[in-house]
């Protein structure tokens, strides 16, 4: 029976979903294509039809999540409310956590990237991409904090570039702790309050909230 393009894409997505689950369960290094094939209920040949090797499969899985994150950054930060740019940063930070909570694929992918992957050999280039994404995020945050400074809502003596790097570090740490807190006893219950405190620390005393 001849396979259609739709069938081929369905198989590809099936493989990616299975890879994400197996990677999350036992780590990238310990996972074989045979294990992914069994989880996806396809042959190894089907995997090789779509992906050259495990590394290419990993990057395809990651791109399903990492690119939407960049798109979300663009939307939430660059179109922030001009009357209260700092509020836009708070909304962005909360949106990231909401996505982790509501989207299992995003959550699993971040768990894999943070705890189940060794960035050596062919995977080393992923660190370079992480750095590039972080630099882009810091740049966008800096733009927003500069708008806040011009609007008079930025805390005196806090340079926008430094505030942006601080917020990026805060977000990375918050995501990592949130993912680790599977029982909800560490930060998940107070994440919104932590974000509120972080954002409040950027504001000039008495500015809009």
PDB file of C-alpha atoms in Angstrom:
ATOM      1  CA  UNK A   1       0.000   0.000   0.000  1.00  0.00           C
ATOM      2  CA  UNK A   2       1.402   3.359  -1.030  1.00  0.00           C
ATOM      3  CA  UNK A   3       2.018   5.796   1.826  1.00  0.00           C
ATOM      4  CA  UNK A   4       0.800   9.355   1.433  1.00  0.00           C
ATOM      5  CA  UNK A   5       2.617  12.492   2.515  1.00  0.00           C
ATOM      6  CA  UNK A   6       0.109  12.787   5.361  1.00  0.00           C
ATOM      7  CA  UNK A   7       0.908   9.248   6.514  1.00  0.00           C
ATOM      8  CA  UNK A   8       4.643  10.016   6.411  1.00  0.00           C
ATOM      9  CA  UNK A   9       4.210  13.154   8.517  1.00  0.00           C
ATOM     10  CA  UNK A  10       2.037  11.269  11.002  1.00  0.00           C
ATOM     11  CA  UNK A  11       4.794   8.661  11.386  1.00  0.00           C
ATOM     12  CA  UNK A  12       7.404  11.384  11.853  1.00  0.00           C
ATOM     13  CA  UNK A  13       5.387  13.023  14.623  1.00  0.00           C
ATOM     14  CA  UNK A  14       4.830   9.607  16.206  1.00  0.00           C
ATOM     15  CA  UNK A  15       8.585   9.024  16.278  1.00  0.00           C
ATOM     16  CA  UNK A  16       9.263  12.462  17.769  1.00  0.00           C
ATOM     17  CA  UNK A  17       6.668  11.941  20.498  1.00  0.00           C
ATOM     18  CA  UNK A  18       8.112   8.529  21.351  1.00  0.00           C
ATOM     19  CA  UNK A  19      11.671   9.888  21.414  1.00  0.00           C
ATOM     20  CA  UNK A  20      10.645  12.648  23.803  1.00  0.00           C
ATOM     21  CA  UNK A  21       9.112  10.133  26.217  1.00  0.00           C
ATOM     22  CA  UNK A  22      12.082   7.758  26.115  1.00  0.00           C
ATOM     23  CA  UNK A  23      14.632  10.590  26.425  1.00  0.00           C
ATOM     24  CA  UNK A  24      12.733  11.949  29.434  1.00  0.00           C
ATOM     25  CA  UNK A  25      12.609   8.537  31.088  1.00  0.00           C
ATOM     26  CA  UNK A  26      16.199   7.391  30.687  1.00  0.00           C
ATOM     27  CA  UNK A  27      18.273  10.204  29.210  1.00  0.00           C
ATOM     28  CA  UNK A  28      19.558  10.905  25.721  1.00  0.00           C
ATOM     29  CA  UNK A  29      22.866   9.054  26.009  1.00  0.00           C
ATOM     30  CA  UNK A  30      21.329   5.796  27.220  1.00  0.00           C
ATOM     31  CA  UNK A  31      18.557   5.799  24.617  1.00  0.00           C
ATOM     32  CA  UNK A  32      18.935   3.767  21.423  1.00  0.00           C
ATOM     33  CA  UNK A  33      17.049   4.082  18.171  1.00  0.00           C
ATOM     34  CA  UNK A  34      15.786   0.553  18.714  1.00  0.00           C
ATOM     35  CA  UNK A  35      14.139   1.642  21.963  1.00  0.00           C
ATOM     36  CA  UNK A  36      12.577   4.651  20.257  1.00  0.00           C
ATOM     37  CA  UNK A  37      11.329   2.443  17.428  1.00  0.00           C
ATOM     38  CA  UNK A  38       9.650   0.085  19.901  1.00  0.00           C
ATOM     39  CA  UNK A  39       8.061   3.006  21.764  1.00  0.00           C
ATOM     40  CA  UNK A  40       6.804   4.493  18.486  1.00  0.00           C
ATOM     41  CA  UNK A  41       5.718   1.059  17.186  1.00  0.00           C
ATOM     42  CA  UNK A  42       7.687   1.489  13.986  1.00  0.00           C
ATOM     43  CA  UNK A  43      10.791  -0.110  12.519  1.00  0.00           C
ATOM     44  CA  UNK A  44      14.282   1.319  12.768  1.00  0.00           C
ATOM     45  CA  UNK A  45      14.078   1.736   9.006  1.00  0.00           C
ATOM     46  CA  UNK A  46      11.160   4.110   9.488  1.00  0.00           C
ATOM     47  CA  UNK A  47      13.266   6.214  11.834  1.00  0.00           C
ATOM     48  CA  UNK A  48      16.163   6.323   9.362  1.00  0.00           C
ATOM     49  CA  UNK A  49      13.741   7.372   6.644  1.00  0.00           C
ATOM     50  CA  UNK A  50      13.048  10.562   8.576  1.00  0.00           C
ATOM     51  CA  UNK A  51      16.256  11.107  10.583  1.00  0.00           C
ATOM     52  CA  UNK A  52      19.922  10.452   9.828  1.00  0.00           C
ATOM     53  CA  UNK A  53      20.767   9.509  13.412  1.00  0.00           C
ATOM     54  CA  UNK A  54      19.797  10.053  17.049  1.00  0.00           C
ATOM     55  CA  UNK A  55      21.373  13.509  17.125  1.00  0.00           C
ATOM     56  CA  UNK A  56      19.235  14.746  14.250  1.00  0.00           C
ATOM     57  CA  UNK A  57      16.185  13.223  15.927  1.00  0.00           C
ATOM     58  CA  UNK A  58      17.041  15.036  19.175  1.00  0.00           C
ATOM     59  CA  UNK A  59      17.342  18.398  17.432  1.00  0.00           C
ATOM     60  CA  UNK A  60      14.068  17.901  15.585  1.00  0.00           C
ATOM     61  CA  UNK A  61      12.373  17.146  18.907  1.00  0.00           C
ATOM     62  CA  UNK A  62      13.933  20.211  20.532  1.00  0.00           C
ATOM     63  CA  UNK A  63      12.992  22.552  17.685  1.00  0.00           C
ATOM     64  CA  UNK A  64       9.322  21.722  18.184  1.00  0.00           C
ATOM     65  CA  UNK A  65       9.543  23.607  21.482  1.00  0.00           C
ATOM     66  CA  UNK A  66      12.490  26.007  21.385  1.00  0.00           C
ATOM     67  CA  UNK A  67      11.342  27.979  18.349  1.00  0.00           C
ATOM     68  CA  UNK A  68       7.873  28.671  19.761  1.00  0.00           C
ATOM     69  CA  UNK A  69       9.639  29.969  22.885  1.00  0.00           C
ATOM     70  CA  UNK A  70      11.518  32.529  20.789  1.00  0.00           C
ATOM     71  CA  UNK A  71       8.303  33.480  19.007  1.00  0.00           C
ATOM     72  CA  UNK A  72       6.582  33.929  22.368  1.00  0.00           C
ATOM     73  CA  UNK A  73       9.458  36.136  23.519  1.00  0.00           C
ATOM     74  CA  UNK A  74       9.008  38.348  20.456  1.00  0.00           C
ATOM     75  CA  UNK A  75       5.278  38.676  20.987  1.00  0.00           C
ATOM     76  CA  UNK A  76       5.252  39.206  24.741  1.00  0.00           C
ATOM     77  CA  UNK A  77       8.187  41.589  24.996  1.00  0.00           C
ATOM     78  CA  UNK A  78       8.288  43.618  21.807  1.00  0.00           C
ATOM     79  CA  UNK A  79       4.547  44.324  21.936  1.00  0.00           C
ATOM     80  CA  UNK A  80       4.465  45.069  25.662  1.00  0.00           C
ATOM     81  CA  UNK A  81       2.158  47.847  26.868  1.00  0.00           C
ATOM     82  CA  UNK A  82       4.007  51.101  26.213  1.00  0.00           C
ATOM     83  CA  UNK A  83       2.460  52.684  29.312  1.00  0.00           C
ATOM     84  CA  UNK A  84       3.851  49.963  31.614  1.00  0.00           C
ATOM     85  CA  UNK A  85       6.690  48.019  29.958  1.00  0.00           C
ATOM     86  CA  UNK A  86       7.671  46.288  33.206  1.00  0.00           C
ATOM     87  CA  UNK A  87       4.201  44.738  33.456  1.00  0.00           C
ATOM     88  CA  UNK A  88       4.877  43.151  30.053  1.00  0.00           C
ATOM     89  CA  UNK A  89       7.930  41.422  31.484  1.00  0.00           C
ATOM     90  CA  UNK A  90       5.833  40.041  34.329  1.00  0.00           C
ATOM     91  CA  UNK A  91       3.286  38.723  31.847  1.00  0.00           C
ATOM     92  CA  UNK A  92       6.048  37.106  29.810  1.00  0.00           C
ATOM     93  CA  UNK A  93       7.569  35.359  32.830  1.00  0.00           C
ATOM     94  CA  UNK A  94       4.181  34.016  33.874  1.00  0.00           C
ATOM     95  CA  UNK A  95       3.432  32.887  30.306  1.00  0.00           C
ATOM     96  CA  UNK A  96       6.589  30.769  30.266  1.00  0.00           C
ATOM     97  CA  UNK A  97       5.548  28.944  33.435  1.00  0.00           C
ATOM     98  CA  UNK A  98       1.987  28.568  32.157  1.00  0.00           C
ATOM     99  CA  UNK A  99       3.323  26.932  29.011  1.00  0.00           C
ATOM    100  CA  UNK A 100       5.443  24.517  31.046  1.00  0.00           C
ATOM    101  CA  UNK A 101       2.427  23.643  33.158  1.00  0.00           C
ATOM    102  CA  UNK A 102      -0.108  23.260  30.364  1.00  0.00           C
ATOM    103  CA  UNK A 103       1.970  21.703  27.568  1.00  0.00           C
ATOM    104  CA  UNK A 104       3.438  18.247  28.371  1.00  0.00           C
ATOM    105  CA  UNK A 105       5.660  18.270  25.271  1.00  0.00           C
ATOM    106  CA  UNK A 106       7.238  21.583  26.277  1.00  0.00           C
ATOM    107  CA  UNK A 107       7.671  20.419  29.858  1.00  0.00           C
ATOM    108  CA  UNK A 108       9.280  17.110  28.854  1.00  0.00           C
ATOM    109  CA  UNK A 109      11.599  18.787  26.364  1.00  0.00           C
ATOM    110  CA  UNK A 110      12.857  21.256  28.963  1.00  0.00           C
ATOM    111  CA  UNK A 111      13.341  18.397  31.427  1.00  0.00           C
ATOM    112  CA  UNK A 112      15.402  16.526  28.842  1.00  0.00           C
ATOM    113  CA  UNK A 113      17.507  19.567  27.979  1.00  0.00           C
ATOM    114  CA  UNK A 114      18.064  20.460  31.618  1.00  0.00           C
ATOM    115  CA  UNK A 115      18.545  17.091  33.289  1.00  0.00           C
ATOM    116  CA  UNK A 116      18.725  14.262  30.753  1.00  0.00           C
ATOM    117  CA  UNK A 117      21.325  15.399  28.234  1.00  0.00           C
ATOM    118  CA  UNK A 118      25.133  15.469  28.201  1.00  0.00           C
ATOM    119  CA  UNK A 119      26.399  18.325  26.055  1.00  0.00           C
ATOM    120  CA  UNK A 120      29.501  16.620  24.710  1.00  0.00           C
ATOM    121  CA  UNK A 121      30.551  15.419  21.265  1.00  0.00           C
ATOM    122  CA  UNK A 122      27.843  16.026  18.678  1.00  0.00           C
ATOM    123  CA  UNK A 123      25.609  17.557  21.338  1.00  0.00           C
ATOM    124  CA  UNK A 124      28.126  20.268  22.248  1.00  0.00           C
ATOM    125  CA  UNK A 125      26.777  22.671  19.626  1.00  0.00           C
ATOM    126  CA  UNK A 126      23.523  22.794  21.568  1.00  0.00           C
ATOM    127  CA  UNK A 127      25.291  24.886  24.211  1.00  0.00           C
ATOM    128  CA  UNK A 128      26.154  27.442  21.546  1.00  0.00           C
ATOM    129  CA  UNK A 129      22.508  27.640  20.567  1.00  0.00           C
ATOM    130  CA  UNK A 130      21.511  28.039  24.212  1.00  0.00           C
ATOM    131  CA  UNK A 131      23.923  30.965  24.484  1.00  0.00           C
ATOM    132  CA  UNK A 132      22.565  32.563  21.306  1.00  0.00           C
ATOM    133  CA  UNK A 133      18.966  32.252  22.536  1.00  0.00           C
ATOM    134  CA  UNK A 134      19.949  33.702  25.905  1.00  0.00           C
ATOM    135  CA  UNK A 135      21.691  36.647  24.244  1.00  0.00           C
ATOM    136  CA  UNK A 136      18.552  37.309  22.176  1.00  0.00           C
ATOM    137  CA  UNK A 137      16.377  37.184  25.277  1.00  0.00           C
ATOM    138  CA  UNK A 138      18.676  39.591  27.159  1.00  0.00           C
ATOM    139  CA  UNK A 139      18.626  41.959  24.195  1.00  0.00           C
ATOM    140  CA  UNK A 140      14.813  42.019  24.105  1.00  0.00           C
ATOM    141  CA  UNK A 141      14.585  42.480  27.852  1.00  0.00           C
ATOM    142  CA  UNK A 142      17.056  45.354  27.654  1.00  0.00           C
ATOM    143  CA  UNK A 143      14.828  47.074  25.082  1.00  0.00           C
ATOM    144  CA  UNK A 144      11.830  46.785  27.383  1.00  0.00           C
ATOM    145  CA  UNK A 145      13.720  48.068  30.421  1.00  0.00           C
ATOM    146  CA  UNK A 146      14.959  51.017  28.379  1.00  0.00           C
ATOM    147  CA  UNK A 147      11.349  51.851  27.539  1.00  0.00           C
ATOM    148  CA  UNK A 148      10.544  51.628  31.235  1.00  0.00           C
ATOM    149  CA  UNK A 149      13.448  53.970  31.988  1.00  0.00           C
ATOM    150  CA  UNK A 150      12.183  56.503  29.455  1.00  0.00           C
ATOM    151  CA  UNK A 151       8.687  56.192  30.937  1.00  0.00           C
ATOM    152  CA  UNK A 152      10.039  56.963  34.393  1.00  0.00           C
ATOM    153  CA  UNK A 153       8.949  53.636  35.907  1.00  0.00           C
ATOM    154  CA  UNK A 154      12.411  52.083  36.223  1.00  0.00           C
ATOM    155  CA  UNK A 155      14.112  51.977  39.615  1.00  0.00           C
ATOM    156  CA  UNK A 156      16.745  54.686  39.879  1.00  0.00           C
ATOM    157  CA  UNK A 157      20.332  53.522  39.504  1.00  0.00           C
ATOM    158  CA  UNK A 158      19.439  50.213  37.824  1.00  0.00           C
ATOM    159  CA  UNK A 159      20.906  50.070  34.285  1.00  0.00           C
ATOM    160  CA  UNK A 160      18.555  48.398  31.786  1.00  0.00           C
ATOM    161  CA  UNK A 161      21.246  45.992  30.537  1.00  0.00           C
ATOM    162  CA  UNK A 162      22.008  44.812  34.072  1.00  0.00           C
ATOM    163  CA  UNK A 163      18.304  44.482  34.874  1.00  0.00           C
ATOM    164  CA  UNK A 164      17.831  42.421  31.695  1.00  0.00           C
ATOM    165  CA  UNK A 165      20.631  39.999  32.547  1.00  0.00           C
ATOM    166  CA  UNK A 166      19.299  39.690  36.087  1.00  0.00           C
ATOM    167  CA  UNK A 167      15.815  38.836  34.778  1.00  0.00           C
ATOM    168  CA  UNK A 168      17.227  36.261  32.361  1.00  0.00           C
ATOM    169  CA  UNK A 169      19.149  34.605  35.213  1.00  0.00           C
ATOM    170  CA  UNK A 170      16.015  34.706  37.361  1.00  0.00           C
ATOM    171  CA  UNK A 171      13.959  33.033  34.624  1.00  0.00           C
ATOM    172  CA  UNK A 172      16.513  30.282  33.970  1.00  0.00           C
ATOM    173  CA  UNK A 173      16.790  29.502  37.662  1.00  0.00           C
ATOM    174  CA  UNK A 174      13.025  29.600  38.141  1.00  0.00           C
ATOM    175  CA  UNK A 175      12.432  27.207  35.250  1.00  0.00           C
ATOM    176  CA  UNK A 176      15.021  24.769  36.576  1.00  0.00           C
ATOM    177  CA  UNK A 177      13.637  24.821  40.115  1.00  0.00           C
ATOM    178  CA  UNK A 178      10.061  24.570  38.815  1.00  0.00           C
ATOM    179  CA  UNK A 179      10.948  21.469  36.790  1.00  0.00           C
ATOM    180  CA  UNK A 180      12.717  19.896  39.773  1.00  0.00           C
ATOM    181  CA  UNK A 181       9.760  20.598  42.058  1.00  0.00           C
ATOM    182  CA  UNK A 182       7.652  17.651  40.863  1.00  0.00           C
ATOM    183  CA  UNK A 183       5.872  17.387  44.241  1.00  0.00           C
ATOM    184  CA  UNK A 184       5.040  21.079  44.313  1.00  0.00           C
ATOM    185  CA  UNK A 185       6.673  21.716  47.675  1.00  0.00           C
ATOM    186  CA  UNK A 186       9.509  24.052  46.634  1.00  0.00           C
ATOM    187  CA  UNK A 187       8.563  26.811  44.189  1.00  0.00           C
ATOM    188  CA  UNK A 188       5.521  25.827  42.140  1.00  0.00           C
ATOM    189  CA  UNK A 189       3.079  27.113  44.716  1.00  0.00           C
ATOM    190  CA  UNK A 190       4.873  30.444  45.073  1.00  0.00           C
ATOM    191  CA  UNK A 191       6.165  30.983  41.519  1.00  0.00           C
ATOM    192  CA  UNK A 192       3.718  33.785  40.734  1.00  0.00           C
ATOM    193  CA  UNK A 193       4.592  35.544  43.971  1.00  0.00           C
ATOM    194  CA  UNK A 194       8.304  35.201  43.188  1.00  0.00           C
ATOM    195  CA  UNK A 195       7.728  36.735  39.770  1.00  0.00           C
ATOM    196  CA  UNK A 196       5.743  39.553  41.358  1.00  0.00           C
ATOM    197  CA  UNK A 197       8.571  40.284  43.787  1.00  0.00           C
ATOM    198  CA  UNK A 198      11.140  40.218  40.992  1.00  0.00           C
ATOM    199  CA  UNK A 199       9.167  42.628  38.841  1.00  0.00           C
ATOM    200  CA  UNK A 200       8.464  44.919  41.794  1.00  0.00           C
ATOM    201  CA  UNK A 201      12.198  45.154  42.383  1.00  0.00           C
ATOM    202  CA  UNK A 202      12.644  46.708  38.933  1.00  0.00           C
ATOM    203  CA  UNK A 203      10.160  49.526  39.582  1.00  0.00           C
ATOM    204  CA  UNK A 204      10.702  53.023  40.791  1.00  0.00           C
ATOM    205  CA  UNK A 205       8.986  53.504  44.125  1.00  0.00           C
ATOM    206  CA  UNK A 206       5.478  54.785  43.588  1.00  0.00           C
ATOM    207  CA  UNK A 207       5.313  53.914  39.853  1.00  0.00           C
ATOM    208  CA  UNK A 208       2.353  52.194  38.229  1.00  0.00           C
ATOM    209  CA  UNK A 209       1.781  48.474  38.937  1.00  0.00           C
TER     210      UNK A 209
END
